[in-house]
mmCIF file with all atom_site columns, C-alpha atoms in Angstrom:
data_model
loop_
_atom_site.group_PDB
_atom_site.id
_atom_site.type_symbol
_atom_site.label_atom_id
_atom_site.label_alt_id
_atom_site.label_comp_id
_atom_site.label_asym_id
_atom_site.label_entity_id
_atom_site.label_seq_id
_atom_site.pdbx_PDB_ins_code
_atom_site.Cartn_x
_atom_site.Cartn_y
_atom_site.Cartn_z
_atom_site.occupancy
_atom_site.B_iso_or_equiv
_atom_site.pdbx_formal_charge
_atom_site.auth_seq_id
_atom_site.auth_comp_id
_atom_site.auth_asym_id
_atom_site.auth_atom_id
_atom_site.pdbx_PDB_model_num
ATOM 1   C CA . MET A 1 1   ? 0.000   0.000   0.000   1.00 74.00 ? 1372 MET A CA 1
ATOM 2   C CA . SER A 1 2   ? 1.446   3.356   -0.967  1.00 80.00 ? 1373 SER A CA 1
ATOM 3   C CA . LEU A 1 3   ? 1.757   6.173   1.547   1.00 81.00 ? 1374 LEU A CA 1
ATOM 4   C CA . ARG A 1 4   ? -0.830  8.167   -0.402  1.00 83.00 ? 1375 ARG A CA 1
ATOM 5   C CA . SER A 1 5   ? -3.315  5.265   -0.284  1.00 82.00 ? 1376 SER A CA 1
ATOM 6   C CA . TYR A 1 6   ? -2.695  4.713   3.419   1.00 82.00 ? 1377 TYR A CA 1
ATOM 7   C CA . LEU A 1 7   ? -3.273  8.387   4.254   1.00 83.00 ? 1378 LEU A CA 1
ATOM 8   C CA . ARG A 1 8   ? -6.438  8.537   2.115   1.00 85.00 ? 1379 ARG A CA 1
ATOM 9   C CA . LEU A 1 9   ? -7.819  5.442   3.875   1.00 86.00 ? 1380 LEU A CA 1
ATOM 10  C CA . ARG A 1 10  ? -6.964  6.944   7.278   1.00 85.00 ? 1381 ARG A CA 1
ATOM 11  C CA . ARG A 1 11  ? -8.831  10.166  6.422   1.00 88.00 ? 1382 ARG A CA 1
ATOM 12  C CA . LEU A 1 12  ? -11.777 8.172   5.072   1.00 89.00 ? 1383 LEU A CA 1
ATOM 13  C CA . SER A 1 13  ? -11.850 6.007   8.196   1.00 86.00 ? 1384 SER A CA 1
ATOM 14  C CA . GLU A 1 14  ? -12.023 9.025   10.466  1.00 87.00 ? 1385 GLU A CA 1
ATOM 15  C CA . ALA A 1 15  ? -14.693 10.571  8.238   1.00 89.00 ? 1386 ALA A CA 1
ATOM 16  C CA . VAL A 1 16  ? -16.820 7.410   8.567   1.00 88.00 ? 1387 VAL A CA 1
ATOM 17  C CA . ALA A 1 17  ? -16.896 7.842   12.340  1.00 86.00 ? 1388 ALA A CA 1
ATOM 18  C CA . ALA A 1 18  ? -17.983 11.472  11.855  1.00 89.00 ? 1389 ALA A CA 1
ATOM 19  C CA . LEU A 1 19  ? -20.750 10.399  9.457   1.00 88.00 ? 1390 LEU A CA 1
ATOM 20  C CA . ARG A 1 20  ? -21.956 7.822   11.965  1.00 87.00 ? 1391 ARG A CA 1
ATOM 21  C CA . ASP A 1 21  ? -21.749 10.003  15.071  1.00 87.00 ? 1392 ASP A CA 1
ATOM 22  C CA . ASP A 1 22  ? -22.746 13.462  13.765  1.00 86.00 ? 1393 ASP A CA 1
ATOM 23  C CA . ASP A 1 23  ? -25.666 14.943  11.879  1.00 88.00 ? 1394 ASP A CA 1
ATOM 24  C CA . ARG A 1 24  ? -23.419 17.144  9.754   1.00 91.00 ? 1395 ARG A CA 1
ATOM 25  C CA . GLY A 1 25  ? -23.777 17.092  6.004   1.00 93.00 ? 1396 GLY A CA 1
ATOM 26  C CA . ILE A 1 26  ? -21.550 14.975  3.807   1.00 93.00 ? 1397 ILE A CA 1
ATOM 27  C CA . LEU A 1 27  ? -19.934 18.059  2.248   1.00 94.00 ? 1398 LEU A CA 1
ATOM 28  C CA . GLU A 1 28  ? -19.006 19.435  5.672   1.00 95.00 ? 1399 GLU A CA 1
ATOM 29  C CA . VAL A 1 29  ? -17.442 16.101  6.710   1.00 93.00 ? 1400 VAL A CA 1
ATOM 30  C CA . ALA A 1 30  ? -15.616 15.819  3.376   1.00 93.00 ? 1401 ALA A CA 1
ATOM 31  C CA . ILE A 1 31  ? -14.072 19.272  3.740   1.00 93.00 ? 1402 ILE A CA 1
ATOM 32  C CA . GLU A 1 32  ? -13.119 18.680  7.387   1.00 93.00 ? 1403 GLU A CA 1
ATOM 33  C CA . PHE A 1 33  ? -11.169 15.564  6.430   1.00 91.00 ? 1404 PHE A CA 1
ATOM 34  C CA . GLY A 1 34  ? -9.272  17.177  3.571   1.00 91.00 ? 1405 GLY A CA 1
ATOM 35  C CA . PHE A 1 35  ? -11.313 16.361  0.475   1.00 92.00 ? 1406 PHE A CA 1
ATOM 36  C CA . SER A 1 36  ? -11.729 19.149  -2.059  1.00 92.00 ? 1407 SER A CA 1
ATOM 37  C CA . SER A 1 37  ? -15.406 18.440  -2.729  1.00 93.00 ? 1408 SER A CA 1
ATOM 38  C CA . GLN A 1 38  ? -18.275 16.121  -1.887  1.00 93.00 ? 1409 GLN A CA 1
ATOM 39  C CA . GLU A 1 39  ? -17.743 14.433  -5.262  1.00 94.00 ? 1410 GLU A CA 1
ATOM 40  C CA . ALA A 1 40  ? -14.074 13.704  -4.500  1.00 94.00 ? 1411 ALA A CA 1
ATOM 41  C CA . PHE A 1 41  ? -15.051 12.304  -1.090  1.00 94.00 ? 1412 PHE A CA 1
ATOM 42  C CA . THR A 1 42  ? -17.811 10.157  -2.629  1.00 94.00 ? 1413 THR A CA 1
ATOM 43  C CA . ARG A 1 43  ? -15.438 8.750   -5.278  1.00 94.00 ? 1414 ARG A CA 1
ATOM 44  C CA . ALA A 1 44  ? -12.843 7.846   -2.628  1.00 92.00 ? 1415 ALA A CA 1
ATOM 45  C CA . PHE A 1 45  ? -15.521 6.372   -0.327  1.00 91.00 ? 1416 PHE A CA 1
ATOM 46  C CA . LYS A 1 46  ? -16.954 4.232   -3.146  1.00 93.00 ? 1417 LYS A CA 1
ATOM 47  C CA . ALA A 1 47  ? -13.484 3.066   -4.166  1.00 91.00 ? 1418 ALA A CA 1
ATOM 48  C CA . ALA A 1 48  ? -12.727 1.992   -0.574  1.00 88.00 ? 1419 ALA A CA 1
ATOM 49  C CA . TRP A 1 49  ? -16.030 0.352   0.391   1.00 86.00 ? 1420 TRP A CA 1
ATOM 50  C CA . GLY A 1 50  ? -18.194 0.018   -2.735  1.00 90.00 ? 1421 GLY A CA 1
ATOM 51  C CA . THR A 1 51  ? -20.979 2.326   -1.595  1.00 90.00 ? 1422 THR A CA 1
ATOM 52  C CA . ALA A 1 52  ? -21.647 6.057   -1.448  1.00 93.00 ? 1423 ALA A CA 1
ATOM 53  C CA . PRO A 1 53  ? -21.386 7.814   1.939   1.00 93.00 ? 1424 PRO A CA 1
ATOM 54  C CA . GLY A 1 54  ? -25.050 8.883   1.837   1.00 91.00 ? 1425 GLY A CA 1
ATOM 55  C CA . ALA A 1 55  ? -26.194 5.327   1.122   1.00 91.00 ? 1426 ALA A CA 1
ATOM 56  C CA . TRP A 1 56  ? -23.981 3.996   3.920   1.00 87.00 ? 1427 TRP A CA 1
ATOM 57  C CA . ARG A 1 57  ? -25.336 6.593   6.327   1.00 88.00 ? 1428 ARG A CA 1
ATOM 58  C CA . SER A 1 58  ? -28.925 5.571   5.461   1.00 88.00 ? 1429 SER A CA 1
ATOM 59  C CA . HIS A 1 59  ? -28.188 1.852   5.824   1.00 84.00 ? 1430 HIS A CA 1
ATOM 60  C CA . PRO A 1 60  ? -24.964 1.490   7.837   1.00 82.00 ? 1431 PRO A CA 1
ATOM 61  C CA . ARG A 1 61  ? -23.027 -1.746  7.818   1.00 79.00 ? 1432 ARG A CA 1
ATOM 62  C CA . PRO A 1 62  ? -19.707 -2.647  9.436   1.00 79.00 ? 1433 PRO A CA 1
ATOM 63  C CA . LEU A 1 63  ? -16.648 -1.355  7.556   1.00 74.00 ? 1434 LEU A CA 1
ATOM 64  C CA . GLU A 1 64  ? -12.962 -2.198  7.891   1.00 73.00 ? 1435 GLU A CA 1
ATOM 65  C CA . LEU A 1 65  ? -11.239 1.027   8.943   1.00 72.00 ? 1436 LEU A CA 1
ATOM 66  C CA . LEU A 1 66  ? -7.707  2.264   9.594   1.00 66.00 ? 1437 LEU A CA 1
ATOM 67  C CA . ILE A 1 67  ? -7.554  4.377   12.726  1.00 61.00 ? 1438 ILE A CA 1
ATOM 68  C CA . ARG A 1 68  ? -4.422  5.250   14.686  1.00 58.00 ? 1439 ARG A CA 1
ATOM 69  C CA . ARG A 1 69  ? -2.208  2.652   12.988  1.00 50.00 ? 1440 ARG A CA 1
ATOM 70  C CA . TYR A 1 70  ? -4.597  -0.209  13.784  1.00 44.00 ? 1441 TYR A CA 1
ATOM 71  C CA . ALA A 1 71  ? -7.228  -1.804  11.588  1.00 48.00 ? 1442 ALA A CA 1
ATOM 72  C CA . VAL A 1 72  ? -10.567 -1.844  13.379  1.00 50.00 ? 1443 VAL A CA 1
ATOM 73  C CA . THR A 1 73  ? -14.149 -2.703  12.609  1.00 55.00 ? 1444 THR A CA 1
ATOM 74  C CA . LEU A 1 74  ? -16.689 0.051   13.214  1.00 54.00 ? 1445 LEU A CA 1
ATOM 75  C CA . SER A 1 75  ? -20.079 -1.395  14.051  1.00 58.00 ? 1446 SER A CA 1
ATOM 76  C CA . ALA A 1 76  ? -23.116 0.150   12.415  1.00 56.00 ? 1447 ALA A CA 1
ATOM 77  C CA . GLU A 1 77  ? -24.794 0.542   15.805  1.00 57.00 ? 1448 GLU A CA 1
ATOM 78  C CA . GLY A 1 78  ? -21.972 2.491   17.405  1.00 55.00 ? 1449 GLY A CA 1
ATOM 79  C CA . GLY A 1 79  ? -20.405 1.513   20.664  1.00 51.00 ? 1450 GLY A CA 1
ATOM 80  C CA . SER A 1 80  ? -16.847 0.466   21.269  1.00 51.00 ? 1451 SER A CA 1
ATOM 81  C CA . MET A 1 81  ? -14.271 -0.392  18.650  1.00 49.00 ? 1452 MET A CA 1
ATOM 82  C CA . GLU A 1 82  ? -11.860 -3.251  19.157  1.00 51.00 ? 1453 GLU A CA 1
ATOM 83  C CA . THR A 1 83  ? -8.650  -3.876  17.286  1.00 49.00 ? 1454 THR A CA 1
ATOM 84  C CA . ASN A 1 84  ? -8.579  -6.874  14.997  1.00 50.00 ? 1455 ASN A CA 1
ATOM 85  C CA . PRO A 1 85  ? -5.663  -9.074  16.058  1.00 49.00 ? 1456 PRO A CA 1
ATOM 86  C CA . LYS A 1 86  ? -5.571  -10.919 12.687  1.00 50.00 ? 1457 LYS A CA 1
ATOM 87  C CA . VAL A 1 87  ? -4.693  -7.857  10.620  1.00 48.00 ? 1458 VAL A CA 1
ATOM 88  C CA . GLU A 1 88  ? -1.390  -8.177  8.819   1.00 52.00 ? 1459 GLU A CA 1
ATOM 89  C CA . LYS A 1 89  ? 1.287   -5.522  8.869   1.00 55.00 ? 1460 LYS A CA 1
ATOM 90  C CA . ILE A 1 90  ? 0.833   -2.628  6.439   1.00 53.00 ? 1461 ILE A CA 1
ATOM 91  C CA . GLU A 1 91  ? 3.824   -2.003  4.243   1.00 58.00 ? 1462 GLU A CA 1
ATOM 92  C CA . ILE A 1 92  ? 4.517   1.523   3.056   1.00 55.00 ? 1463 ILE A CA 1
ATOM 93  C CA . SER A 1 93  ? 7.173   2.211   0.463   1.00 56.00 ? 1464 SER A CA 1
ATOM 94  C CA . ILE A 1 94  ? 8.610   5.633   -0.260  1.00 58.00 ? 1465 ILE A CA 1
ATOM 95  C CA . GLN A 1 95  ? 10.551  6.242   -3.433  1.00 60.00 ? 1466 GLN A CA 1
ATOM 96  C CA . ALA A 1 96  ? 12.950  9.133   -3.933  1.00 58.00 ? 1467 ALA A CA 1
ATOM 97  C CA . VAL A 1 97  ? 12.459  10.925  -7.220  1.00 58.00 ? 1468 VAL A CA 1
ATOM 98  C CA . PRO A 1 98  ? 15.318  13.186  -8.299  1.00 59.00 ? 1469 PRO A CA 1
ATOM 99  C CA . ALA A 1 99  ? 14.256  16.666  -9.314  1.00 58.00 ? 1470 ALA A CA 1
ATOM 100 C CA . GLY A 1 100 ? 16.993  16.912  -11.926 1.00 57.00 ? 1471 GLY A CA 1
ATOM 101 C CA . VAL A 1 101 ? 20.607  16.200  -12.658 1.00 57.00 ? 1472 VAL A CA 1
ATOM 102 C CA . HIS A 1 102 ? 23.051  18.964  -11.788 1.00 57.00 ? 1473 HIS A CA 1
ATOM 103 C CA . ARG A 1 103 ? 26.579  18.851  -13.062 1.00 68.00 ? 1474 ARG A CA 1
ATOM 104 C CA . HIS A 1 104 ? 29.214  21.224  -11.883 1.00 67.00 ? 1475 HIS A CA 1
ATOM 105 C CA . GLN A 1 105 ? 31.672  22.318  -14.506 1.00 74.00 ? 1476 GLN A CA 1
ATOM 106 C CA . GLY A 1 106 ? 34.554  24.474  -13.671 1.00 65.00 ? 1477 GLY A CA 1
#
């Protein structure tokens, strides 16, 4: 999983808790968690869990989330969250990309 994907899933996971626990609109939640628009948030949400945030809010189901470096399951009814001990380690790779080649002549 790339760093970008990991961070997007973390933001989405925290946004899911806000959708479940608050009555705020989807746009307001999307903006709070760093998405540029409701459409961008909806596309990312659908890509992660196969449903739109509004549809999930209307008919919540458990989702696998990434929160604070642990994978957890958020129940649709609320309540406590427990870590899943069977989750494998997440690997993040970072690649250096040179900005350009500089040669000193002199």
